[in-house]
Coordinates of C-alpha atoms and ligand atoms in Angstrom, one line a residue:
M1 CA 24.5 -28.2 -17.4
K2 CA 22.7 -28.1 -20.5
F3 CA 19.1 -27.3 -20.8
G4 CA 17.1 -28.0 -24.3
G5 CA 14.2 -26.2 -26.1
A6 CA 11.8 -28.7 -24.9
L7 CA 11.8 -27.7 -21.4
M8 CA 12.1 -23.9 -22.3
K9 CA 9.0 -23.8 -24.3
D10 CA 7.2 -21.4 -22.0
A11 CA 7.7 -19.2 -18.9
S12 CA 6.8 -22.0 -16.5
G13 CA 9.8 -24.1 -18.0
I14 CA 12.2 -21.1 -17.8
V15 CA 10.9 -21.1 -13.9
R16 CA 11.8 -24.7 -13.7
V17 CA 15.3 -24.2 -15.1
G18 CA 15.9 -21.3 -12.7
K19 CA 14.9 -23.6 -9.9
I20 CA 17.3 -26.2 -10.9
I21 CA 20.2 -23.8 -11.4
E22 CA 19.4 -22.2 -7.9
E23 CA 19.6 -25.6 -6.3
F24 CA 23.2 -26.5 -7.8
S25 CA 24.4 -22.7 -7.4
C26 CA 26.7 -23.5 -4.5
E27 CA 29.1 -25.3 -6.8
P28 CA 30.9 -23.4 -9.9
L29 CA 28.3 -23.9 -12.6
V30 CA 28.3 -23.1 -16.4
V31 CA 24.9 -23.2 -18.1
V32 CA 24.3 -24.0 -21.6
V33 CA 21.0 -23.3 -23.4
S34 CA 19.5 -23.9 -26.6
A35 CA 16.7 -21.9 -28.3
L36 CA 13.1 -21.9 -26.7
G37 CA 10.9 -24.7 -27.9
K38 CA 10.9 -25.1 -31.4
T39 CA 12.5 -21.8 -32.5
T40 CA 15.2 -23.3 -34.4
N41 CA 12.7 -25.1 -36.9
A42 CA 10.8 -21.8 -37.1
L43 CA 13.9 -19.9 -38.0
E44 CA 14.9 -22.6 -40.6
K45 CA 11.4 -22.1 -42.2
C46 CA 12.2 -18.5 -42.5
L47 CA 15.1 -19.2 -44.5
L48 CA 13.0 -20.7 -47.2
L49 CA 10.4 -17.6 -47.3
K50 CA 10.9 -14.5 -49.1
A51 CA 9.7 -10.9 -47.9
G52 CA 6.2 -10.3 -49.4
N53 CA 5.6 -14.1 -49.5
G54 CA 4.9 -15.2 -45.8
L55 CA 8.2 -14.1 -44.2
E56 CA 6.7 -11.3 -42.5
Q57 CA 4.3 -13.6 -40.9
A58 CA 6.9 -16.2 -40.0
F59 CA 9.1 -13.6 -38.4
S60 CA 6.4 -12.0 -36.3
D61 CA 5.3 -15.3 -34.9
I62 CA 8.7 -16.0 -33.7
K63 CA 9.0 -12.6 -32.0
L64 CA 5.5 -12.6 -30.5
N65 CA 6.2 -16.0 -29.0
H66 CA 9.3 -14.5 -27.4
I67 CA 7.7 -11.5 -26.2
N68 CA 4.7 -13.5 -24.8
I69 CA 7.1 -15.9 -22.9
I70 CA 9.0 -12.8 -21.5
N71 CA 5.6 -11.0 -20.5
N72 CA 4.5 -14.2 -18.6
L73 CA 8.0 -14.8 -17.0
F74 CA 8.3 -11.3 -15.5
D75 CA 4.5 -10.7 -14.9
D76 CA 4.4 -8.0 -17.3
K77 CA 7.2 -6.1 -15.6
V78 CA 9.9 -7.1 -18.0
P79 CA 13.2 -5.1 -17.3
D80 CA 13.8 -2.4 -19.7
D81 CA 17.2 -3.4 -20.7
L82 CA 15.9 -6.9 -21.4
S83 CA 13.2 -5.4 -23.7
S84 CA 15.7 -3.5 -25.6
L85 CA 18.0 -6.1 -25.9
I86 CA 15.3 -8.4 -27.5
D87 CA 14.0 -5.6 -29.7
N88 CA 17.6 -5.1 -30.9
Q89 CA 18.1 -8.8 -31.6
F90 CA 14.7 -8.9 -33.5
S91 CA 15.9 -6.0 -35.7
Q92 CA 19.3 -7.5 -36.4
L93 CA 17.4 -10.9 -37.4
W94 CA 15.0 -9.1 -39.7
D95 CA 18.1 -7.2 -41.4
A96 CA 20.0 -10.7 -41.8
L97 CA 16.9 -12.4 -43.2
N98 CA 16.6 -9.6 -45.8
T99 CA 20.3 -9.7 -46.8
E100 CA 22.0 -11.8 -49.7
Y101 CA 24.7 -14.1 -48.6
C102 CA 27.0 -15.9 -50.8
S103 CA 25.5 -19.2 -49.9
Y104 CA 22.6 -20.7 -48.1
Y105 CA 24.7 -22.5 -45.7
K106 CA 26.3 -19.2 -44.6
K107 CA 22.9 -17.5 -44.3
Y108 CA 21.6 -20.5 -42.3
D109 CA 24.3 -19.8 -39.8
R110 CA 23.7 -16.2 -39.5
I111 CA 20.0 -16.6 -38.9
V112 CA 19.5 -19.7 -36.8
G113 CA 21.8 -18.9 -34.2
F114 CA 19.7 -16.1 -33.2
G115 CA 17.3 -18.5 -31.2
E116 CA 20.3 -19.4 -28.9
T117 CA 21.1 -15.7 -28.4
L118 CA 17.5 -14.7 -27.3
S119 CA 17.3 -17.7 -24.9
S120 CA 20.5 -17.0 -23.2
C121 CA 19.6 -13.4 -22.6
I122 CA 16.1 -14.4 -21.3
V123 CA 17.6 -17.0 -19.0
T124 CA 20.4 -14.8 -17.7
H125 CA 18.0 -12.0 -17.0
W126 CA 15.7 -14.4 -15.2
L127 CA 18.4 -15.8 -13.1
G128 CA 19.6 -12.2 -12.2
Y129 CA 16.0 -11.3 -11.3
K130 CA 15.9 -14.1 -8.9
G131 CA 18.9 -12.8 -7.2
L132 CA 21.7 -15.3 -8.4
K133 CA 25.1 -14.1 -9.4
V134 CA 25.0 -14.8 -13.1
R135 CA 27.1 -13.5 -16.2
R136 CA 26.2 -14.2 -19.9
I137 CA 29.2 -14.9 -22.1
D138 CA 28.5 -14.9 -25.7
A139 CA 29.4 -18.2 -27.4
A140 CA 31.0 -16.5 -30.2
A141 CA 33.5 -15.2 -27.9
I142 CA 34.7 -18.6 -26.6
I143 CA 33.8 -21.4 -29.3
Y144 CA 36.2 -20.7 -32.1
T145 CA 35.4 -22.9 -35.3
D146 CA 36.4 -23.2 -38.9
S147 CA 34.1 -21.9 -41.6
N148 CA 32.3 -25.0 -42.5
Y149 CA 28.9 -23.4 -42.1
T150 CA 26.0 -25.6 -40.7
D151 CA 28.3 -28.2 -39.5
A152 CA 31.3 -26.2 -38.1
G153 CA 34.2 -27.9 -36.7
I154 CA 35.8 -26.7 -33.3
D155 CA 39.3 -25.3 -33.3
W156 CA 40.2 -26.8 -30.1
Q157 CA 43.4 -25.1 -29.3
Y158 CA 42.1 -21.7 -29.8
T159 CA 38.7 -22.4 -28.0
S160 CA 40.6 -23.9 -25.1
K161 CA 42.8 -20.6 -24.9
L162 CA 39.3 -18.5 -25.2
I163 CA 37.7 -20.4 -22.5
Q164 CA 40.7 -20.3 -20.3
S165 CA 40.9 -16.7 -20.4
R166 CA 37.4 -15.5 -20.9
L167 CA 35.2 -18.0 -19.0
I168 CA 37.1 -19.7 -16.2
P169 CA 37.8 -16.2 -14.6
V170 CA 34.1 -15.5 -14.3
V171 CA 33.3 -19.1 -12.8
D172 CA 36.3 -18.5 -10.5
S173 CA 34.8 -15.2 -9.3
G174 CA 31.8 -17.0 -8.1
D175 CA 29.3 -16.2 -11.0
I176 CA 27.2 -18.7 -12.7
V177 CA 28.0 -18.4 -16.5
V178 CA 25.2 -18.7 -19.0
T179 CA 26.2 -19.3 -22.7
Q180 CA 24.5 -20.5 -25.8
G181 CA 24.8 -23.9 -27.1
F182 CA 25.1 -24.9 -30.8
V183 CA 26.7 -21.7 -32.0
G184 CA 30.2 -20.3 -32.2
A185 CA 32.3 -18.0 -34.5
D186 CA 35.0 -18.4 -37.3
K187 CA 38.2 -16.6 -37.8
T188 CA 36.2 -13.5 -39.5
G189 CA 33.9 -13.4 -36.4
F190 CA 31.0 -14.6 -38.6
P191 CA 28.5 -17.0 -36.7
T192 CA 28.6 -20.6 -37.2
T193 CA 26.5 -23.6 -35.9
L194 CA 27.8 -27.1 -34.9
G195 CA 25.0 -29.1 -36.4
R196 CA 21.2 -29.5 -35.4
E197 CA 20.8 -30.4 -31.7
G198 CA 24.4 -29.3 -31.1
S199 CA 24.0 -27.7 -27.8
D200 CA 24.9 -30.9 -25.9
F201 CA 28.1 -30.8 -27.8
T202 CA 28.7 -27.3 -26.6
A203 CA 28.4 -28.4 -23.1
A204 CA 30.8 -31.1 -23.7
V205 CA 33.4 -28.9 -25.3
I206 CA 33.2 -26.5 -22.3
G207 CA 33.3 -29.3 -19.9
N208 CA 36.4 -30.8 -21.5
V209 CA 38.4 -27.5 -21.5
I210 CA 37.5 -26.7 -17.8
S211 CA 37.9 -30.4 -16.8
A212 CA 34.5 -30.3 -15.3
D213 CA 33.6 -32.7 -12.5
D214 CA 30.6 -33.6 -14.5
V215 CA 28.2 -32.6 -17.4
T216 CA 24.4 -32.8 -17.0
I217 CA 21.9 -32.9 -19.7
W218 CA 18.5 -32.2 -18.4
K219 CA 15.6 -33.9 -20.3
N220 CA 12.0 -34.8 -20.0
V221 CA 12.9 -38.5 -19.6
P222 CA 14.2 -40.1 -16.6
G223 CA 17.7 -40.9 -18.2
I224 CA 18.8 -42.7 -21.3
M225 CA 16.0 -45.1 -22.2
N226 CA 16.2 -48.2 -24.5
A227 CA 13.6 -46.7 -26.8
D228 CA 11.6 -43.5 -27.1
P229 CA 9.0 -43.6 -24.2
N230 CA 6.6 -41.5 -26.4
K231 CA 6.5 -44.4 -28.9
F232 CA 7.0 -47.5 -26.7
D233 CA 5.2 -47.7 -23.4
D234 CA 7.5 -50.4 -22.1
A235 CA 10.6 -48.3 -22.7
K236 CA 13.3 -49.0 -19.9
K237 CA 16.1 -46.8 -18.3
F238 CA 19.6 -47.8 -18.5
S239 CA 21.2 -47.6 -15.1
G240 CA 24.4 -46.5 -16.7
L241 CA 26.2 -46.9 -20.3
S242 CA 29.8 -46.8 -21.2
Y243 CA 31.1 -44.0 -23.4
H244 CA 31.4 -46.6 -26.2
E245 CA 27.8 -47.8 -26.1
A246 CA 26.5 -44.3 -25.7
I247 CA 28.4 -43.0 -28.9
E248 CA 27.0 -46.2 -30.9
L249 CA 23.3 -45.2 -29.7
A250 CA 23.6 -41.6 -30.2
Y251 CA 25.2 -42.2 -33.7
Y252 CA 22.2 -44.4 -34.7
G253 CA 20.0 -41.7 -33.9
A254 CA 18.9 -42.0 -30.3
S255 CA 17.9 -38.4 -30.0
V256 CA 18.7 -38.1 -26.3
I257 CA 22.3 -36.9 -26.9
H258 CA 24.1 -35.5 -30.0
P259 CA 26.6 -38.1 -31.2
K260 CA 29.6 -35.7 -30.9
T261 CA 29.1 -35.0 -27.2
I262 CA 30.5 -38.1 -26.0
Q263 CA 34.1 -38.0 -27.4
P264 CA 35.4 -34.8 -25.6
L265 CA 34.0 -36.2 -22.0
K266 CA 35.6 -39.6 -22.7
Q267 CA 38.9 -38.1 -23.2
K268 CA 39.0 -36.9 -19.8
S269 CA 36.8 -39.5 -18.2
I270 CA 34.2 -36.9 -17.2
P271 CA 30.8 -38.4 -16.2
L272 CA 28.0 -37.3 -18.4
Y273 CA 24.5 -37.5 -16.5
V274 CA 21.3 -37.7 -18.4
R275 CA 18.6 -36.5 -15.8
S276 CA 15.0 -35.9 -15.5
Y277 CA 13.8 -32.3 -14.9
N278 CA 10.2 -33.6 -14.2
D279 CA 11.8 -35.6 -11.4
P280 CA 15.2 -34.5 -10.3
V281 CA 15.6 -36.9 -7.6
I282 CA 15.5 -40.0 -9.7
E283 CA 18.9 -41.5 -10.3
P284 CA 20.2 -40.5 -13.7
T285 CA 21.8 -42.5 -16.4
A286 CA 25.7 -42.0 -15.7
I287 CA 27.7 -42.5 -19.0
T288 CA 31.3 -43.3 -17.8
N289 CA 33.9 -45.8 -18.5
D290 CA 31.9 -48.5 -16.8
D291 CA 30.4 -51.0 -19.4
S292 CA 28.5 -53.2 -16.8
F293 CA 25.1 -52.0 -17.9
D294 CA 25.5 -51.8 -21.9
R295 CA 23.7 -55.0 -22.3
Q296 CA 21.0 -54.2 -19.8
H297 CA 18.2 -53.7 -22.3
P298 CA 18.2 -54.1 -26.2
S299 CA 17.8 -50.9 -27.8
I300 CA 15.2 -49.7 -30.4
I301 CA 16.1 -46.4 -32.2
I302 CA 13.8 -44.9 -34.7
K303 CA 14.9 -42.1 -37.2
E304 CA 12.0 -40.8 -39.1
D305 CA 11.9 -38.8 -42.5
Q306 CA 14.8 -40.6 -44.2
V307 CA 15.6 -40.4 -47.7
L308 CA 16.9 -43.5 -49.8
L309 CA 18.9 -42.6 -53.0
S310 CA 19.9 -45.3 -55.3
I311 CA 22.6 -44.2 -57.5
S312 CA 23.8 -45.9 -60.7
T313 CA 26.0 -45.4 -63.6
L314 CA 24.7 -44.0 -66.8
N315 CA 26.0 -46.9 -69.0
L316 CA 25.6 -49.4 -66.4
S317 CA 29.1 -49.8 -65.7
F318 CA 30.4 -50.9 -62.3
I319 CA 30.1 -48.7 -59.3
A320 CA 33.8 -48.7 -58.6
E321 CA 36.2 -46.7 -56.6
E322 CA 36.4 -43.6 -59.0
N323 CA 32.4 -43.5 -58.9
L324 CA 32.2 -43.7 -55.1
R325 CA 34.8 -40.9 -54.7
Q326 CA 32.9 -38.7 -57.0
I327 CA 29.5 -39.6 -55.1
F328 CA 31.1 -39.2 -51.6
A329 CA 32.5 -35.8 -52.7
A330 CA 29.1 -34.6 -53.7
F331 CA 27.6 -35.7 -50.1
S332 CA 30.5 -33.9 -48.4
K333 CA 30.1 -30.8 -50.5
H334 CA 26.2 -30.5 -49.4
K335 CA 27.1 -31.5 -46.0
I336 CA 24.9 -34.6 -46.0
H337 CA 25.6 -37.2 -43.4
L338 CA 25.0 -40.9 -44.4
N339 CA 22.9 -43.1 -42.3
M340 CA 23.3 -46.4 -44.0
M341 CA 24.7 -47.3 -47.2
Q342 CA 25.0 -50.4 -49.4
N343 CA 26.4 -51.2 -52.9
S344 CA 25.8 -53.8 -55.8
A345 CA 27.5 -54.1 -59.0
V346 CA 25.7 -51.1 -60.6
S347 CA 24.1 -49.2 -58.0
F348 CA 25.0 -47.6 -54.7
S349 CA 22.1 -46.9 -52.1
V350 CA 22.3 -44.5 -49.3
S351 CA 20.0 -43.0 -46.6
F352 CA 20.1 -39.9 -45.0
N353 CA 17.9 -37.2 -43.0
Y354 CA 15.4 -35.3 -45.5
N355 CA 16.3 -31.7 -46.0
L356 CA 14.9 -30.4 -49.1
V357 CA 17.5 -27.8 -50.0
K358 CA 20.4 -30.1 -49.5
L359 CA 18.5 -32.8 -51.5
E360 CA 17.9 -30.6 -54.5
N361 CA 21.4 -29.3 -54.4
L362 CA 22.8 -32.9 -54.2
L363 CA 20.5 -34.1 -57.2
D364 CA 21.6 -31.3 -59.3
D365 CA 25.1 -32.5 -59.0
L366 CA 24.6 -36.2 -59.1
N367 CA 22.3 -36.0 -61.9
K368 CA 25.2 -34.9 -64.3
A369 CA 26.9 -38.2 -64.0
F370 CA 24.5 -40.8 -62.6
T371 CA 21.0 -42.1 -62.7
V372 CA 19.6 -41.1 -59.4
K373 CA 16.3 -42.6 -58.1
Y374 CA 15.0 -41.7 -54.6
N375 CA 12.2 -42.4 -52.0
T376 CA 11.2 -40.2 -49.1
N377 CA 9.2 -40.5 -45.9
L378 CA 11.1 -43.8 -44.9
T379 CA 12.0 -44.8 -41.4
L380 CA 15.3 -46.2 -40.4
V381 CA 15.0 -48.5 -37.4
T382 CA 18.3 -49.8 -35.6
L383 CA 17.9 -52.4 -33.0
R384 CA 21.1 -53.0 -30.8
H385 CA 21.7 -56.3 -29.0
Y386 CA 18.6 -57.7 -30.9
D387 CA 17.1 -61.1 -31.1
D388 CA 14.4 -62.7 -33.4
E389 CA 11.8 -61.8 -31.0
L390 CA 12.6 -58.1 -31.2
Y391 CA 13.1 -58.2 -34.8
N392 CA 9.7 -59.7 -35.5
R393 CA 7.8 -57.5 -33.1
I394 CA 9.5 -54.2 -34.5
I395 CA 10.1 -54.8 -38.0
G396 CA 7.9 -57.9 -38.7
Q397 CA 5.8 -57.4 -41.7
S398 CA 7.0 -53.8 -42.8
K399 CA 8.2 -53.3 -46.3
I400 CA 11.8 -53.3 -46.2
Y401 CA 13.7 -51.1 -48.6
L402 CA 17.2 -51.9 -47.1
I403 CA 18.6 -54.2 -44.3
Q404 CA 22.0 -54.7 -42.9
K405 CA 23.0 -56.6 -40.0
S406 CA 25.9 -57.5 -37.8
R407 CA 26.1 -59.6 -34.6
V408 CA 25.1 -56.6 -32.4
T409 CA 23.3 -54.2 -34.6
L410 CA 20.4 -54.6 -37.3
Q411 CA 19.3 -51.6 -39.3
A412 CA 16.4 -51.7 -41.7
L413 CA 14.8 -48.8 -43.7
I414 CA 11.2 -49.3 -43.8
K415 CA 8.1 -47.6 -45.2
G416 CA 6.0 -45.6 -42.7
Ligands
LIG1 N1 18.6 -25.2 -31.1 C1 19.3 -26.2 -31.9 C2 18.5 -27.1 -32.5 O1 17.3 -27.3 -32.2 C3 20.4 -26.7 -31.0 C4 19.9 -27.7 -29.9 O2 18.8 -27.7 -29.7 O3 20.6 -28.4 -29.4 O4 18.9 -27.9 -33.3
MG2 MG1 16.8 -27.0 -29.9

């Protein structure tokens, strides 16, 4: 099971997590947690601040938020070992924030994973306090990755060995295992992260290796919806989805599951349930090999905060294979994933998620060989299984910067 930060944003959320786990605790169970609330965003912000210039405040806000949650959770009787664990984590975090690393990416991975360490310690203590047999296994001990910081790749062979020797015996002994999502460690033992929102993927990796009966992602929605219910009142739930359709929806930005989650589960035909923690009795959306519900509803996927970059050659020569090779190398170097691309004779346009540091680094590189123009604050709208009515309703009169369509999928980059 995986629990995300939206549920664990306060003490009552953690209590609910505890109740759900207790309900399922008669079966062998591995629990993957992400950071509490918006901790990952707050840690990302710390990376952009300096001591004496806002860092102290940002750090102490995160610390205070965790301490408040723990105090509420344990009704001011916080177990001593948890208090000292949390103190220790925060002093390590403070040291790391004030250490120079060889790259922003390496420092990022050192810093942001603290969120998951903290939440997993808190959840483990809470479950133990409630009388459950539980053991925390540090994700760094079981998720072995390459050193591609911020977007690390899993070493499947070694990760399988580690999970088999370190996690399975604990589950077999009857304990519930709690571990962190989103993080791992490389061959030097240095922390790595698997990409934003990567906790779902961690659950899928573990599910694959242990050949789990199923993997459940607990969410604040009744299942996979055809649109974000916060933006569309008429959003509808899918009764089921095939792995293939789920990968497509996740890839285009349906935020309900991380795109990498599906493949490890499909490989072993392990069902993935997306289930509501508000209403655990509602039938979840099951993602399996069954494709009979794939066209149940058309989907509307909105990805905000997009950058559109238009790259042309300095002397208006054609954008040809050699230029494209150079352009793609720059995107790969700065770990930017492209959401949409299009080219004309002399220019190449791409959209991707906004990240100030990555964008500035990319521009530094590309400006040496190309003329680069860009727009920010755009929205990428993807329609799956669309028709004219849906197109007119959703995209209608918007100002379109880029558009692309196949028979099944239409994508438009629009203003606002
Ligand atoms: N806490 C991480 C993030 O917010 C990982 C996750 O939530 O899955 O990106
Ligand atoms: Mg999160």
